[in-house]
Structures are given as structure tokens and as C-alpha cells.
C-alpha positions as MATLAB code, in Angstrom:
seq = 'LPLCLPDFASSPYQSVSTFAGNTNLISPELLVRDGLLDRNDLGDAILTEERPAEATITRNKQGLLRRAWERFRGGVCPTLRAELAAFCAAEGTWLDDFSLFFALKKKHGPAGWHTWDPHLVERQPAALNQARSELASEIDYLQFNQFLFYRQWTALKAHAHQRGVRLIGDIPIYVASDSADVWANPQFFLLDANRRPTFVGGVPPDYFATTGQLWGSPLYDWKELKRANYSWWIARLRKAFEQVDLIRLDHFRGLEAFWRIPAGDPTAEFGSWQPGPGADLLETIRAAFGQLAIIAEDLGVITPEVDALRQAFHLPGMKVLQFAFAGAQEDRFLPHHHEQNTVVYTGTHDNDTAIGWYASMTEADHDFFRRYVPNADQDPARALVREAWRSPADLAIAPLQDVLGLGAEARMNLPGTATGNWKWRVSAEDLQPGALDYLGEFTETYQRMHRD';
ca = [
     -28.720   -0.525   -9.007;
     -27.538   -3.601   -7.070;
     -24.997   -2.836   -4.336;
     -22.881   -5.918   -5.048;
     -19.380   -5.956   -6.532;
     -19.505   -5.302  -10.308;
     -17.794   -7.505  -12.876;
     -14.849   -6.634  -15.162;
     -17.227   -4.643  -17.395;
     -18.545   -2.663  -14.388;
     -21.926   -4.403  -14.470;
     -23.589   -4.895  -11.065;
     -25.763   -7.604  -12.633;
     -22.819  -10.011  -12.985;
     -21.194  -10.085   -9.556;
     -18.809  -12.429   -7.773;
     -21.301  -12.489   -4.890;
     -24.935  -11.565   -4.418;
     -24.201  -10.995   -0.719;
     -20.946   -9.002   -0.728;
     -21.108   -5.215   -0.941;
     -19.287   -3.091   -3.524;
     -16.246   -1.887   -1.583;
     -15.625    0.837   -4.188;
     -18.545    2.641   -2.529;
     -16.752    2.875    0.828;
     -16.233    6.506    1.855;
     -12.562    7.365    2.477;
     -13.657   10.482    4.373;
     -15.486    8.313    6.901;
     -12.362    6.165    7.281;
     -10.486    9.366    8.137;
     -13.120   10.168   10.736;
     -12.695    6.688   12.196;
      -8.946    7.172   12.394;
      -8.162    4.400    9.907;
      -6.758    6.898    7.366;
      -5.056   10.282    7.487;
      -6.500   13.112    5.444;
      -3.222   13.293    3.533;
      -3.971    9.795    2.214;
      -6.939   10.999    0.200;
      -4.993   12.954   -2.405;
      -3.742    9.797   -4.089;
      -7.274    8.599   -4.794;
      -8.893   11.704   -6.282;
     -10.563   10.869   -9.606;
     -10.051   13.486  -12.274;
     -11.582   11.674  -15.256;
     -15.246   12.210  -16.081;
     -15.739    8.498  -16.701;
     -12.878    6.681  -14.981;
     -12.325    3.023  -15.761;
     -13.472    0.533  -13.155;
      -9.861   -0.639  -12.883;
      -8.755    2.892  -11.958;
     -11.442    3.237   -9.330;
     -10.637   -0.169   -7.878;
      -6.893    0.487   -7.809;
      -7.331    3.790   -6.017;
      -9.868    2.519   -3.528;
      -7.991   -0.698   -2.787;
      -4.866    1.335   -2.122;
      -6.709    3.270    0.566;
      -8.323    0.158    2.014;
      -4.948   -1.575    2.216;
      -3.593    1.375    4.198;
      -6.615    1.263    6.502;
      -6.134   -2.488    6.996;
      -2.450   -2.198    7.796;
      -3.117    0.548   10.327;
      -5.906   -1.468   11.882;
      -3.599   -4.481   12.166;
      -0.989   -2.182   13.679;
      -3.298   -1.266   16.528;
      -5.261    1.740   15.269;
      -8.950    1.877   16.296;
      -8.887   -1.026   18.799;
     -12.548   -0.343   19.617;
     -13.497   -1.773   16.194;
     -12.040   -5.204   16.931;
     -15.033   -6.542   18.814;
     -17.383   -5.065   16.211;
     -15.436   -6.747   13.396;
     -15.445  -10.106   15.208;
     -19.197   -9.873   15.753;
     -19.764   -9.035   12.078;
     -17.683  -11.998   10.875;
     -19.530  -14.358   13.215;
     -22.981  -13.092   12.215;
     -22.278  -13.107    8.459;
     -20.238  -16.299    8.321;
     -22.745  -18.289    6.258;
     -21.875  -16.199    3.179;
     -18.783  -14.254    4.233;
     -16.544  -17.291    4.710;
     -17.281  -18.667    1.243;
     -17.040  -15.278   -0.437;
     -13.729  -14.272    1.142;
     -12.133  -17.642    0.344;
     -13.502  -17.550   -3.213;
     -12.293  -14.006   -3.859;
      -8.876  -14.710   -2.363;
      -8.594  -17.737   -4.658;
      -9.615  -15.629   -7.662;
      -6.893  -13.119   -6.857;
      -4.392  -15.965   -6.661;
      -5.446  -17.687   -9.890;
      -6.084  -14.629  -12.044;
      -9.106  -13.729  -14.194;
      -9.907  -17.268  -15.367;
     -13.114  -18.687  -13.887;
     -13.184  -21.055  -10.923;
     -13.830  -24.001  -13.240;
     -10.146  -23.827  -14.235;
      -8.877  -24.254  -10.662;
      -7.497  -27.459   -9.199;
     -10.309  -30.076   -9.347;
     -10.159  -30.489   -5.566;
     -11.016  -26.804   -5.165;
     -13.656  -26.940   -7.901;
     -15.310  -29.833   -6.075;
     -14.828  -28.092   -2.706;
     -13.122  -31.050   -1.087;
     -12.656  -30.222    2.637;
      -8.901  -30.873    2.724;
      -8.295  -28.553   -0.247;
     -10.500  -25.821    1.246;
      -8.750  -26.026    4.614;
      -5.339  -25.786    2.975;
      -6.432  -22.753    0.934;
      -7.831  -21.053    4.026;
      -4.511  -21.538    5.773;
      -2.396  -20.302    2.857;
      -4.627  -17.301    2.154;
      -5.525  -16.406    5.740;
      -4.133  -12.867    5.571;
      -5.977  -12.009    2.342;
      -9.185  -13.570    3.668;
      -8.973  -11.415    6.791;
      -8.446   -8.318    4.632;
     -11.467   -9.104    2.449;
     -13.665   -9.667    5.486;
     -12.448   -6.364    6.949;
     -13.485   -4.612    3.714;
     -16.968   -6.111    3.894;
     -17.189   -5.036    7.519;
     -16.378   -1.449    6.512;
     -18.913   -1.485    3.671;
     -21.782   -2.770    5.807;
     -20.853   -0.540    8.740;
     -21.051    2.546    6.530;
     -24.163    1.403    4.659;
     -26.002    0.629    7.904;
     -25.198    4.137    9.130;
     -26.448    5.615    5.838;
     -29.718    3.691    6.083;
     -30.215    4.841    9.683;
     -29.490    8.444    8.619;
     -32.159    8.141    5.906;
     -34.734    6.640    8.263;
     -34.215    9.447   10.762;
     -35.348   11.825    8.020;
     -38.311    9.799    6.851;
     -36.512    8.541    3.741;
     -36.802    4.924    2.635;
     -34.408    3.193    0.269;
     -35.235    1.130   -2.806;
     -32.732   -1.524   -3.856;
     -32.395   -3.953   -6.732;
     -31.468   -7.614   -6.956;
     -30.861   -9.455  -10.230;
     -32.910  -12.614  -10.591;
     -29.758  -14.539  -11.609;
     -26.168  -14.633  -10.391;
     -22.932  -14.876  -12.361;
     -21.482  -18.262  -13.239;
     -18.064  -17.155  -11.974;
     -19.307  -16.357   -8.489;
     -19.033  -17.519   -4.917;
     -22.779  -18.186   -5.059;
     -22.474  -20.914   -7.710;
     -19.136  -22.267   -6.472;
     -20.436  -22.686   -2.902;
     -23.954  -23.885   -3.848;
     -23.665  -25.953   -7.051;
     -26.661  -28.097   -6.051;
     -28.987  -25.148   -6.661;
     -27.976  -24.594  -10.301;
     -28.262  -26.521  -13.574;
     -24.655  -27.627  -14.022;
     -22.939  -30.536  -15.773;
     -20.518  -33.033  -14.220;
     -17.725  -30.440  -14.451;
     -19.953  -27.862  -12.738;
     -20.339  -25.764  -15.843;
     -23.769  -24.418  -16.861;
     -25.856  -26.643  -19.119;
     -28.272  -23.785  -19.849;
     -27.992  -20.040  -19.312;
     -30.398  -17.182  -18.760;
     -31.484  -14.293  -20.933;
     -34.531  -13.033  -22.777;
     -35.734  -13.465  -26.367;
     -35.675  -10.606  -28.881;
     -37.685   -7.575  -27.753;
     -37.629   -3.778  -27.969;
     -34.343   -3.688  -26.031;
     -32.347   -6.033  -28.309;
     -33.146   -7.562  -31.725;
     -31.308  -10.839  -30.986;
     -32.410  -10.964  -27.373;
     -30.185  -10.584  -24.346;
     -27.723  -13.376  -23.597;
     -26.796  -12.968  -19.928;
     -24.801  -16.185  -19.613;
     -25.949  -16.735  -16.028;
     -26.535  -20.332  -14.931;
     -30.180  -21.247  -14.393;
     -31.557  -22.410  -11.087;
     -32.454  -25.984  -10.291;
     -35.845  -24.974   -8.953;
     -36.704  -28.524   -7.884;
     -33.621  -28.677   -5.669;
     -34.293  -25.209   -4.307;
     -37.847  -26.218   -3.446;
     -36.550  -29.295   -1.590;
     -34.428  -26.901    0.480;
     -37.482  -24.687    1.079;
     -35.798  -21.988   -1.030;
     -33.315  -21.361    1.794;
     -30.697  -19.760   -0.472;
     -33.245  -17.335   -1.916;
     -34.541  -16.444    1.535;
     -30.978  -15.759    2.696;
     -30.209  -13.431   -0.235;
     -33.464  -11.534    0.247;
     -32.835  -11.222    3.971;
     -29.451   -9.634    3.240;
     -31.052   -7.305    0.689;
     -33.748   -6.212    3.145;
     -31.033   -5.375    5.658;
     -29.680   -2.932    3.073;
     -32.926   -1.395    1.805;
     -36.636   -1.127    2.568;
     -38.090   -2.039   -0.817;
     -36.596   -4.294   -3.488;
     -37.022   -4.132   -7.243;
     -36.819   -7.777   -8.336;
     -35.182   -7.679  -11.744;
     -36.789   -9.915  -14.399;
     -39.823  -10.850  -12.312;
     -41.333  -12.655  -15.287;
     -38.639  -15.336  -14.830;
     -40.484  -16.549  -11.734;
     -43.513  -17.493  -13.852;
     -41.539  -18.765  -16.853;
     -37.900  -18.286  -17.807;
     -36.075  -18.286  -21.156;
     -33.720  -21.290  -21.217;
     -30.805  -20.934  -23.672;
     -28.435  -23.846  -24.370;
     -24.976  -23.032  -23.043;
     -22.685  -22.060  -25.902;
     -25.323  -20.437  -28.114;
     -24.003  -17.132  -29.536;
     -27.317  -15.272  -29.095;
     -30.485  -15.586  -27.063;
     -32.712  -16.217  -30.081;
     -33.141  -19.973  -29.863;
     -34.114  -20.642  -26.287;
     -37.372  -21.992  -24.913;
     -39.769  -20.971  -22.152;
     -39.706  -23.161  -19.048;
     -41.964  -22.984  -15.983;
     -40.615  -21.098  -12.965;
     -41.406  -21.530   -9.260;
     -44.184  -18.938   -9.370;
     -46.537  -18.689   -6.414;
     -44.685  -21.371   -4.460;
     -41.571  -19.205   -4.076;
     -43.549  -16.020   -3.395;
     -45.606  -17.759   -0.714;
     -42.394  -18.945    0.933;
     -40.933  -15.435    0.818;
     -44.098  -13.952    2.312;
     -44.082  -16.539    5.095;
     -40.452  -15.689    5.892;
     -40.824  -11.897    5.945;
     -44.491  -11.325    6.706;
     -44.919   -9.154    3.633;
     -43.660   -8.764    0.092;
     -41.867   -5.407   -0.091;
     -41.058   -6.056   -3.748;
     -41.443   -4.131   -7.000;
     -41.951   -6.558   -9.866;
     -39.851   -5.593  -12.887;
     -42.393   -6.658  -15.494;
     -40.930   -5.210  -18.683;
     -40.376   -7.148  -21.881;
     -42.537  -10.053  -23.012;
     -45.290  -10.134  -20.385;
     -48.025  -12.753  -20.679;
     -51.391  -12.822  -18.886;
     -49.943  -15.526  -16.616;
     -47.094  -13.234  -15.499;
     -49.526  -10.398  -14.830;
     -51.847  -12.726  -12.919;
     -48.963  -13.862  -10.701;
     -48.012  -10.267   -9.923;
     -51.576   -9.267   -9.136;
     -52.226  -12.353   -7.011;
     -49.533  -11.121   -4.615;
     -50.465   -7.427   -4.976;
     -47.003   -6.537   -6.244;
     -46.572   -3.192   -8.004;
     -45.320   -3.456  -11.554;
     -43.386   -0.931  -13.628;
     -44.540    1.631  -16.166;
     -41.804    3.257  -18.253;
     -43.006    6.468  -19.903;
     -40.550    6.342  -22.785;
     -42.290    3.182  -23.974;
     -45.608    5.049  -24.098;
     -44.452    7.461  -26.784;
     -41.672    5.780  -28.786;
     -40.090    2.389  -29.293;
     -42.442   -0.223  -27.876;
     -45.370    2.225  -27.743;
     -47.542   -0.023  -25.590;
     -50.771    1.519  -24.335;
     -50.199    0.098  -20.848;
     -47.385    2.636  -20.399;
     -49.551    5.701  -21.116;
     -50.229    7.601  -17.868;
     -54.020    7.509  -18.194;
     -53.828    3.695  -18.090;
     -51.714    3.534  -14.925;
     -53.168    1.801  -11.904;
     -52.415    3.018   -8.404;
     -50.445   -0.054   -7.317;
     -47.572    0.521   -9.724;
     -44.294    2.403  -10.073;
     -43.873    4.866  -12.922;
     -40.424    5.660  -14.331;
     -39.421    8.242  -16.918;
     -36.804    5.643  -17.919;
     -34.589    3.056  -16.276;
     -30.851    2.334  -16.366;
     -31.503    0.384  -19.595;
     -33.053    3.373  -21.389;
     -31.412    6.359  -22.965;
     -31.820    9.583  -21.017;
     -35.018   11.505  -21.733;
     -33.084   14.064  -23.784;
     -31.264   11.358  -25.757;
     -34.533    9.494  -26.263;
     -36.324   12.595  -27.527;
     -33.534   13.352  -29.990;
     -33.812    9.877  -31.509;
     -37.613    9.876  -31.921;
     -39.312    9.923  -35.299;
     -41.371   12.934  -36.313;
     -44.535   10.868  -35.846;
     -43.420   10.023  -32.295;
     -42.700   13.705  -31.651;
     -46.137   14.646  -32.894;
     -47.900   12.164  -30.614;
     -45.759   13.190  -27.618;
     -46.531   16.883  -28.189;
     -50.239   16.161  -28.528;
     -50.257   14.158  -25.295;
     -47.939   16.554  -23.445;
     -48.412   20.095  -24.782;
     -45.191   22.128  -25.182;
     -43.128   19.007  -24.452;
     -40.560   20.022  -27.052;
     -39.499   23.031  -24.950;
     -38.041   20.776  -22.238;
     -38.758   17.090  -22.981;
     -36.967   15.763  -19.886;
     -38.920   17.986  -17.506;
     -42.135   17.205  -19.387;
     -41.544   13.483  -18.894;
     -40.791   13.973  -15.192;
     -44.018   15.953  -14.817;
     -46.006   13.144  -16.459;
     -44.485   10.680  -14.000;
     -45.249   12.870  -10.991;
     -48.867   13.470  -12.062;
     -49.505    9.769  -12.732;
     -51.877    7.942  -10.339;
     -49.064    5.458   -9.651;
     -48.132    5.185   -5.964;
     -44.435    5.718   -6.667;
     -42.746    7.888   -9.295;
     -39.043    7.568  -10.144;
     -36.819    9.592  -12.440;
     -33.134    8.841  -13.002;
     -30.991   11.758  -11.897;
     -29.905   12.202  -15.520;
     -33.515   13.051  -16.400;
     -33.997   15.297  -13.385;
     -30.917   17.249  -14.479;
     -31.889   17.196  -18.170;
     -28.683   15.490  -19.351;
     -28.218   14.085  -22.842;
     -27.302   10.703  -24.300;
     -23.711   11.087  -23.095;
     -25.037   10.369  -19.589;
     -26.737    7.088  -20.509;
     -26.024    4.341  -17.973;
     -26.444    1.117  -19.981;
     -27.176   -0.090  -23.502;
     -28.650   -3.627  -23.283;
     -26.992   -6.193  -25.494;
     -23.585   -4.491  -25.365;
     -20.776   -5.679  -23.103;
     -18.552   -2.615  -22.889;
     -18.836    1.123  -22.304;
     -21.646    0.884  -19.758;
     -22.191    1.683  -16.060;
     -19.708    4.573  -16.084;
     -21.820    7.686  -15.600;
     -21.453    9.485  -12.301;
     -22.933   12.767  -11.132;
     -20.563   15.673  -10.623;
     -20.720   18.372   -7.983;
     -21.163   20.909  -10.799;
     -24.383   19.175  -11.857;
     -25.923   19.638   -8.406;
     -25.943   23.413   -8.289;
     -28.309   25.199   -5.867;
     -31.767   25.276   -7.374;
     -31.182   22.367   -9.755;
     -33.825   20.253   -8.015;
     -36.271   22.997   -7.034;
     -38.736   22.175   -9.796;
     -38.892   18.615   -8.521;
     -40.028   19.939   -5.154;
     -42.641   22.045   -6.929;
     -43.924   18.984   -8.830;
     -43.993   16.959   -5.616;
     -46.132   19.596   -3.908;
     -48.377   20.242   -6.895;
     -49.214   16.570   -7.409;
     -49.319   15.847   -3.660;
     -46.698   13.120   -3.748;
     -45.491   13.999   -0.246;
     -48.801   12.637    1.059;
     -48.482    9.225   -0.583;
     -47.067    6.207    1.260;
];
């Protein structure tokens, strides 16, 4: 999932910044090791609920980060001062706008930035300078938090690389309307005179949602982005590639053509397809990075033009096994149709778990699944993982819920619903010794350790 700050409903696909990291992921134990916290501080932040509310997590974590900040300001860990200053200088192109925006949001409450003083909405220099002065302490605190997040994440990535492990990340194609991205770069989005979206993003009805998915995200002004040589897109991808080695670009089909929904529509049913930047953007990205380390999320309504764009740039697409046997039941998802340059998933964060999926199948679906995968009914989750691992696809991915054989209670997200999602977390009890052994056996049997 994206590493950015989630919204009020815990969704990482509607963030206040595509650049800022989710500070709820900061490890308190590492802050103790740094000397910014005492071990006694940790007791106040222990989570006892199976699915704690995002507000609870944020309150606990922010309490610890405030303590770390106060101790840092009081002189603890002086060796970090130069490192923090270097981080703020290097990341200033996004960090300054984000920290000011977030400090202003804390001051004004949950209402969107469109409700602020018009001088702030229009980003008039005098108003911005005054806000920076008034909110200087909070801005410094927010920048310190981002410093801690990226310091820890960089160490995690280095730790993975030392062991031959590469990381796959995810970036949403769109950003939230109530975000530092839109507030600081209104010229790159389709907005009216009051800087509110004229059209919003989503997808038409499909096998995920009968009335489509209404995301509410403002659409890009691709002509203006092209005039700027897609500089904002290059910057967000550069930040993402600092975090991970390979990126899953969510809603890839929106680069070929995107679903444009009039702002204010209650559903996504009555939009229209509009041409996207296509090869022009991908060529610019390739020129900037030398390669396209991108997985194209090509689920949903995929036309020959979308597939041609993906293949022209040799981007691997996605094959979701659940869709081979129930629901969409498209032949392209069946393992014997998989091409090598693709990524096979048992399911994604938008699917039910394999166990929940199997329980909801019709008898006809069960019959086909059992014929294709003999004895699948004995352990449907493990059977689906095996089919992924034995696929000719270069990469195979199974959500941890499927690896552990968890039921529908562990589902991550139900598309088209705004609440109750993004709350599952793995427990220490789930990761008992031996729980993953069969995955190692599958990896050896199907020679996945030899694939690059």
C-alpha cells in the first residue's frame, strides 16, 4: 500500500500529501535506541484492540513523537541536528509546502483548505509568510516527524538490500483534493475560479462496484503538466523510487484514457472517457530514470489501446487469480494464459481474502475451481497460493492474509465503501514458527528463488 499519510477513513489512497510519509509507521523502539524516548514511554502507546481506530493510533503515536520532539529541542541527540538540517534543505521543494499546509489544517480543523482565508487559498506571499511565522513551532515539529520517518525507512530499505530483498511500493494515480499537492500546485489540476474541482476521478461500473467507484479526486490538467515537462510527476516518482525499488502504478489505464465525472455527481455512473497523456508521459519518465521499474495495475475495463500502451513500454500487468474462478471470470486471469512479463496475485487489497472469497462462491464456481485445482476445497487459500507460485509470471504475490489462511474478517478494503476499511493488522500470534514454511517449499519447488 502507499506509504503516505492516510485520510480520516484510514485510506492511503486519499492523502494530504503524495510526498509525506505516514508517521504512524515510525518505530518507537528505534526512537528509544536513538535516545529520543525512554523505554518507560512506550507503555502509554501499546495497542490492545484488534482493529484500533486510526484516531487511536494517531493519538498514541503523536504523543510519543511530541515527547521525542521536546527532548530533541531540549538538547537530546545533538548529533541529529546536522542530519535534520540537511534533510530539510534537500526535501524543501515538497516539505515546506506540506508542513505549512498541515499546520494550517490543524489550526483550521477538518474543513478543507477551500474554506480558509482567500489569501491563503490563493497562496498570496504575504499571507503565507505570516502563517509561516505564526506556525513556526508546529512546522518545525512536522518536519522533524518527516525526518524521523524517512530516516527509519531508509535504514529499513538498506537492511533489505543487504539481504537481497527488494521492495515494491504503490502510488495512486490521483491525489486528494484536500491535499498539499493540489493547494501548492493548482495549475496542474482541473479547478474552477475558486480552486475547487470541476471534474473528479473514478471508474465506471465494473466487477468491483455496480455504480462504479467515485474517488472524488481532482483530475489533472495534462496540457499544463506537459508544458511543464511533467515535472510534478517526475518529482513524485523520484520520491517513490527513493522509498522502493519497484512501483505498482495504481489505475494505469488512466494514462491511456480516464473516466471524467462531473463534480457533484452522487455516483460514478455518468462520466465520460477522456484521453490521457499515454506514451508522452511514459517516455518522459523513462528519460528521467533510464528505465521504467513500474507494474501497471491493469484491472477493470481494459481496452486494446490500454494493453498496447503497456506492452509498448514492456510493463508487467497484473493477473488476479480470484477473477479466474469467480466474479469477473475472465480467461486472461487463468494461469495457463499468463505471460512471463506479468505479476500474478492471489488477490489484492481490494479483494476478499482467499478463504472469504471461496466461502462466497457459487456451487458452479466451486466445481470449476476444483476441476482446475484438484483438492482445492481442502485448503482453498493454500491452493490459490500454489497456483500463483507455479504460474509462468515473473513475480508472484500473495497478501499475508492468504498466506496465513485467514477469513473474511481479515479483509483489507471493500471498494465503493467509505468506512470500516484499512484496519487489518497482523498479530504476533499469527506469525508462529512454521507458519510460512510451506511458502518456502513452494518457492523451491517452482524455482522462484532463481527468477529476477
